[in-house]
Coordinates of C-alpha atoms in Angstrom, one line a residue:
M1 CA -24.5 25.4 -15.0
N2 CA -25.9 23.6 -12.4
D3 CA -24.1 21.3 -10.4
T4 CA -26.3 17.9 -11.0
S5 CA -25.7 14.4 -11.5
E6 CA -27.2 15.0 -15.5
N7 CA -24.8 17.3 -15.8
R8 CA -21.5 16.1 -14.2
Q9 CA -18.5 14.7 -16.1
W10 CA -17.0 11.3 -15.8
I11 CA -13.2 11.3 -16.8
G12 CA -11.2 8.5 -17.3
I13 CA -7.1 9.4 -18.2
D14 CA -5.0 6.2 -19.2
V15 CA -1.3 7.7 -17.9
S16 CA 2.0 6.2 -20.2
K17 CA 5.1 7.7 -19.3
R18 CA 4.6 10.1 -22.1
C19 CA 1.1 11.0 -22.6
L20 CA -2.4 11.1 -20.6
D21 CA -5.1 9.9 -23.0
V22 CA -8.0 11.6 -21.5
Y23 CA -12.1 10.5 -21.9
I24 CA -14.4 12.9 -21.3
R25 CA -18.0 10.5 -20.5
P26 CA -20.7 11.3 -21.8
L27 CA -19.6 14.4 -23.2
G28 CA -17.7 11.8 -25.2
R29 CA -15.0 14.1 -25.9
A30 CA -11.3 12.1 -26.2
L31 CA -7.8 13.5 -26.1
Q32 CA -4.2 13.5 -25.5
V33 CA -2.1 15.7 -24.1
A34 CA 1.8 15.3 -22.9
N35 CA 2.5 13.9 -19.0
S36 CA 4.2 17.0 -17.9
E37 CA 3.5 20.2 -16.2
L38 CA 2.8 22.1 -19.2
G39 CA 0.7 19.1 -21.4
L40 CA -1.7 19.1 -17.5
V41 CA -2.0 23.2 -17.7
E42 CA -3.4 22.0 -21.6
L43 CA -5.5 19.1 -20.1
R44 CA -7.0 22.2 -16.8
Q45 CA -8.2 24.3 -20.4
H46 CA -10.3 21.7 -22.0
L47 CA -12.0 20.5 -18.1
D48 CA -12.6 24.7 -17.5
G49 CA -16.4 25.0 -17.8
L50 CA -17.0 21.5 -16.8
V51 CA -18.8 20.6 -13.7
I52 CA -16.6 17.8 -13.0
G53 CA -18.5 14.6 -11.4
L54 CA -14.6 12.7 -10.5
I55 CA -11.6 11.8 -12.4
V56 CA -10.0 8.2 -12.5
L57 CA -6.7 6.9 -13.3
E58 CA -4.8 3.6 -12.9
A59 CA -1.5 3.5 -10.8
T60 CA 1.2 2.8 -13.6
G61 CA 4.2 2.9 -11.8
G62 CA 4.2 5.6 -10.6
Y63 CA 4.3 7.7 -14.1
Q64 CA 0.7 8.7 -12.2
T65 CA 2.6 11.5 -9.7
L66 CA 2.3 14.2 -11.7
A67 CA -1.2 13.8 -12.7
A68 CA -2.9 12.9 -9.9
R69 CA -1.5 15.3 -7.3
T70 CA -1.1 18.1 -9.6
L71 CA -5.3 18.2 -10.7
M72 CA -6.1 16.6 -6.3
E73 CA -4.0 20.4 -6.3
Q74 CA -5.9 22.3 -8.6
G75 CA -9.2 20.9 -6.6
Y76 CA -10.5 18.5 -9.1
P77 CA -12.3 15.1 -7.4
T78 CA -9.3 12.6 -8.6
V79 CA -8.6 9.2 -7.5
V80 CA -5.7 6.3 -8.5
V81 CA -7.6 2.9 -8.5
N82 CA -5.7 -0.3 -8.9
P83 CA -5.4 -1.2 -12.3
R84 CA -6.9 -5.0 -11.8
Q85 CA -10.6 -3.9 -11.3
V86 CA -10.7 -1.5 -13.9
R87 CA -9.1 -4.5 -16.1
D88 CA -12.1 -7.0 -14.5
F89 CA -15.0 -4.1 -14.9
A90 CA -14.2 -3.9 -18.6
K91 CA -14.5 -8.1 -18.8
A92 CA -18.0 -7.4 -17.7
T93 CA -18.8 -5.1 -19.6
G94 CA -17.5 -6.7 -22.6
R95 CA -14.9 -4.4 -22.9
L96 CA -11.8 -7.0 -24.4
A97 CA -9.7 -4.4 -26.6
K98 CA -7.0 -2.9 -25.1
T99 CA -5.4 0.2 -26.6
D100 CA -4.9 3.9 -24.6
K101 CA -8.0 5.1 -26.2
I102 CA -10.4 2.8 -25.1
D103 CA -8.6 2.1 -21.2
A104 CA -9.0 6.1 -20.8
E105 CA -12.9 6.2 -22.4
V106 CA -13.1 2.1 -19.7
L107 CA -12.0 4.3 -16.6
A108 CA -14.5 7.3 -17.1
H109 CA -17.3 4.4 -17.5
F110 CA -15.4 2.9 -14.0
A111 CA -15.4 6.4 -12.7
D112 CA -19.7 7.3 -14.0
A113 CA -20.3 3.8 -12.7
I114 CA -18.1 2.4 -9.9
R115 CA -17.7 5.8 -8.3
P116 CA -14.5 5.2 -5.9
A117 CA -14.4 6.9 -2.9
V118 CA -11.6 10.3 -3.1
R119 CA -9.0 9.8 -0.8
A120 CA -6.6 12.5 0.0
M121 CA -3.2 12.1 -1.7
A122 CA 0.0 11.4 0.8
S123 CA 1.9 14.7 1.5
E124 CA 5.2 15.3 -0.2
D125 CA 7.5 14.0 2.6
S126 CA 5.2 10.8 3.1
Q127 CA 6.2 10.1 -0.8
V128 CA 9.7 10.9 -0.1
L129 CA 9.6 8.1 3.3
Q130 CA 7.5 5.5 1.0
A131 CA 10.3 5.5 -1.6
L132 CA 13.2 5.7 0.5
V133 CA 11.9 2.7 2.3
T134 CA 11.7 1.2 -0.5
R135 CA 14.5 1.6 -1.7
R136 CA 15.7 0.4 1.6
Q137 CA 14.2 -3.1 0.8
Q138 CA 14.9 -2.8 -2.9
L139 CA 18.8 -3.0 -2.1
I140 CA 17.7 -5.8 0.9
E141 CA 16.7 -8.3 -1.7
I142 CA 19.9 -7.4 -3.5
R143 CA 22.3 -8.2 -0.7
S144 CA 20.1 -10.8 -0.6
A145 CA 20.6 -11.8 -3.8
E146 CA 24.3 -11.6 -3.7
K147 CA 24.9 -13.6 -0.5
T148 CA 23.5 -16.6 -2.4
R149 CA 25.9 -16.4 -4.9
Q150 CA 28.5 -15.9 -2.0
R151 CA 28.6 -19.3 -1.3
T152 CA 29.2 -20.9 -4.5
A153 CA 30.8 -18.0 -6.9
R154 CA 34.2 -18.8 -8.4
P155 CA 37.1 -17.9 -6.9
T156 CA 38.2 -15.4 -9.5
I157 CA 35.0 -13.1 -8.8
Q158 CA 34.5 -14.2 -5.1
A159 CA 36.3 -10.3 -3.5
N160 CA 33.4 -8.6 -6.8
I161 CA 30.8 -10.1 -4.9
D162 CA 32.3 -9.0 -1.4
T163 CA 32.6 -5.6 -2.6
H164 CA 29.6 -5.4 -3.7
I165 CA 28.2 -6.4 -0.4
E166 CA 29.9 -4.1 2.2
W167 CA 28.6 -1.0 -0.6
L168 CA 25.2 -2.6 -0.2
D169 CA 25.8 -2.5 3.5
E170 CA 26.6 0.9 3.2
Q171 CA 23.8 2.2 1.4
I172 CA 20.9 0.8 3.6
K173 CA 23.3 2.4 6.7
A174 CA 22.2 6.0 4.7
L175 CA 18.9 5.1 3.4
D176 CA 18.4 4.1 7.1
A177 CA 19.8 7.6 8.2
D178 CA 17.8 9.6 5.5
I179 CA 14.3 7.4 7.2
E180 CA 15.8 8.8 10.8
A181 CA 16.2 11.9 10.0
L182 CA 13.0 12.4 7.8
I183 CA 11.1 10.7 10.8
Q184 CA 12.6 13.5 13.6
Q185 CA 10.6 15.8 11.0
S186 CA 7.4 14.8 12.4
Q187 CA 6.3 14.7 15.9
Q188 CA 3.5 12.2 15.0
W189 CA 5.8 9.6 12.7
Q190 CA 8.2 9.7 15.8
R191 CA 5.6 8.9 18.5
T192 CA 3.9 6.4 16.1
R193 CA 7.9 4.8 15.9
D194 CA 8.7 5.1 19.7
L195 CA 4.8 3.2 19.9
L196 CA 5.9 0.6 17.6
T197 CA 9.7 0.4 18.8
S198 CA 8.4 -1.0 22.0
V199 CA 6.3 -4.3 20.5
P200 CA 8.7 -7.8 20.5
G201 CA 9.1 -9.1 17.1
L202 CA 8.9 -5.0 14.9
G203 CA 12.6 -4.3 13.8
P204 CA 13.1 -1.3 11.7
A205 CA 12.6 -2.6 8.9
T206 CA 8.7 -3.1 9.5
I207 CA 8.2 0.3 11.7
G208 CA 9.1 1.9 8.4
V209 CA 6.7 -0.1 6.7
L210 CA 3.9 0.7 8.8
V211 CA 4.9 3.8 9.7
S212 CA 5.4 5.4 6.1
Q213 CA 3.0 2.9 4.0
L214 CA 0.0 2.8 6.2
P215 CA -0.8 6.3 7.8
E216 CA -4.2 4.8 8.7
L217 CA -2.8 3.0 11.3
G218 CA -4.9 3.7 15.3
R219 CA -7.4 5.9 12.5
L220 CA -9.3 3.0 11.7
P221 CA -11.6 0.5 13.9
A222 CA -9.4 -3.3 13.2
K223 CA -12.1 -4.6 10.8
P224 CA -11.2 -2.2 8.1
L225 CA -7.8 -2.2 8.7
A226 CA -7.4 -5.6 8.2
S227 CA -9.0 -5.3 5.2
L228 CA -7.1 -2.7 4.0
C229 CA -3.5 -4.5 4.2
G230 CA -5.7 -7.7 2.6
L231 CA -5.8 -9.9 6.1
A232 CA -9.7 -10.1 6.0
P233 CA -10.5 -13.3 5.3
M234 CA -13.6 -13.8 2.2
N235 CA -16.1 -16.2 2.4
R236 CA -16.2 -18.8 -1.0
D237 CA -19.4 -19.8 -0.8
S238 CA -22.0 -20.6 -3.4
G239 CA -25.9 -22.5 -2.7
Q240 CA -25.2 -25.5 -0.4
M241 CA -21.1 -25.1 -1.2
R242 CA -18.6 -23.9 1.5
G243 CA -15.6 -23.3 0.5
K244 CA -13.2 -21.9 2.4
R245 CA -11.7 -18.8 3.5
Q246 CA -8.8 -16.5 2.1
I247 CA -7.2 -13.9 1.5
V248 CA -6.8 -11.5 -1.2
G249 CA -6.0 -7.9 -2.5
G250 CA -4.2 -5.1 0.1
R251 CA -1.2 -3.9 0.6
A252 CA 1.1 -6.2 -0.8
A253 CA 4.7 -4.3 0.6
V254 CA 2.5 -3.5 4.3
R255 CA 1.5 -7.6 4.5
T256 CA 4.9 -9.0 3.3
A257 CA 6.0 -6.6 6.5
L258 CA 3.4 -8.1 8.7
Y259 CA 4.4 -11.1 7.9
M260 CA 7.7 -11.3 8.3
A261 CA 7.2 -9.9 11.6
T262 CA 4.8 -12.3 12.7
L263 CA 7.1 -15.4 12.2
V264 CA 9.3 -13.3 14.4
A265 CA 6.9 -12.6 17.4
T266 CA 6.0 -16.1 17.3
R267 CA 9.1 -16.6 18.6
H268 CA 9.9 -13.7 20.5
N269 CA 6.5 -12.2 21.3
P270 CA 4.9 -13.4 24.1
V271 CA 1.0 -12.6 23.4
I272 CA 1.5 -13.5 19.4
R273 CA 3.4 -16.7 20.3
A274 CA 0.7 -17.6 22.6
F275 CA -2.3 -17.3 20.9
Y276 CA -0.5 -19.1 17.8
Q277 CA 0.2 -22.3 19.3
H278 CA -3.3 -22.0 21.2
L279 CA -4.1 -21.8 17.2
L280 CA -1.9 -24.9 16.2
Q281 CA -3.4 -27.1 19.1
R282 CA -7.2 -26.2 18.4
G283 CA -5.8 -28.4 15.1
K284 CA -5.6 -25.2 12.3
P285 CA -3.3 -25.4 10.1
K286 CA 0.7 -23.2 10.8
K287 CA 0.2 -20.9 7.6
V288 CA -4.0 -20.3 8.8
A289 CA -1.8 -19.9 12.5
L290 CA 0.1 -17.4 11.5
I291 CA -2.5 -15.6 8.9
A292 CA -4.5 -15.3 12.1
S293 CA -1.9 -14.0 13.6
M294 CA -0.4 -11.4 11.1
R295 CA -4.2 -10.3 11.6
K296 CA -4.2 -9.9 15.9
L297 CA -0.6 -9.1 15.8
L298 CA -2.1 -5.7 13.7
T299 CA -5.2 -5.3 15.6
I300 CA -2.7 -4.9 18.7
L301 CA -0.6 -2.3 16.9
N302 CA -3.1 -0.4 16.6
A303 CA -4.6 -0.3 19.2
M304 CA -1.7 1.0 21.1
V305 CA -1.6 4.3 18.2
S306 CA -5.1 4.7 18.9
H307 CA -4.9 4.8 22.3
D308 CA -0.7 6.1 21.8
T309 CA -0.1 3.8 24.8
L310 CA 3.0 1.9 24.9
W311 CA 3.8 -2.1 25.0
Q312 CA 3.5 -4.0 28.1
A313 CA 4.3 -7.4 29.3
P314 CA 1.7 -9.8 30.3
A315 CA 2.9 -10.2 33.7
C316 CA 2.5 -6.2 33.8
S317 CA -0.5 -6.2 32.1
L318 CA -1.4 -5.5 28.6
P319 CA -2.8 -1.9 27.9
P320 CA -6.6 -1.9 28.4
A321 CA -7.3 -2.0 24.8
A322 CA -4.1 -3.9 23.4
T323 CA -6.1 -6.5 26.0
L324 CA -9.3 -6.5 24.8
M325 CA -7.6 -7.2 21.5
A326 CA -5.5 -9.8 22.5
A327 CA -8.3 -11.4 24.0
T328 CA -10.1 -11.8 20.6
T329 CA -10.1 -13.9 17.9

């Protein structure tokens, strides 16, 4: 069979904990297999002999990982997409009903019509690092909640809360050690960590998120990277109306980490502090100035990693690329 656009098949897979609902377009074949290694062997038997244009799955809290990784390893062009994009597409095409079978058919249509770009799946070590960093953040949030309860807790449960906080401290330290040990196994991660550590305002938590969840740092131009992180303002214009530009989408974990780092940087990083104060003096609202400072910080970090250059204090001059980036708005 010749590999032409006329005979390619576009496949949507709706993922649940136990099952994979599959729809093959335009063949019109629907099937269901178990979300397991045996189920994926069965799925491959159905795919044999077909010319696959693209396989699309939704991100579903990790349940899609086994199927996506297995299909990619077997050489199938596979993409994991944001569920919101697919739901918007379904509404735009008039598919308002929602069942697993319908969702699989919508995903196949999405694959055929939109054809999102195929990207390499993160390595096993990268996925482990992401899981460790995510778990650390979860424990930080739990500890913060416990400390809030600690302030108003009755004496009868105070000791219990204290014990839990101590246990959380130990678990967070253990995760820090695991994260550091994993980073030590990769020269690239080590170097990126060392570069980022040199920047005033960046702590271990932010660096862990950037290393694990933003592998594109230093590899993309500034504007596409800002868009990837959800820091690129989008126009809201229509006819004669000119709306306020807003940031949307992007990687929430990365954006949150940059937000916290920028709050610190506006006080302790000389370049970011000066840029933030300059925007405030020009009459920009604090929120707008802070978001612009987040993007500035990301741009500088991207230049540093791209040019393998440590941060230098302004008195000693910034790295050439970072200086250029810092001078632009």
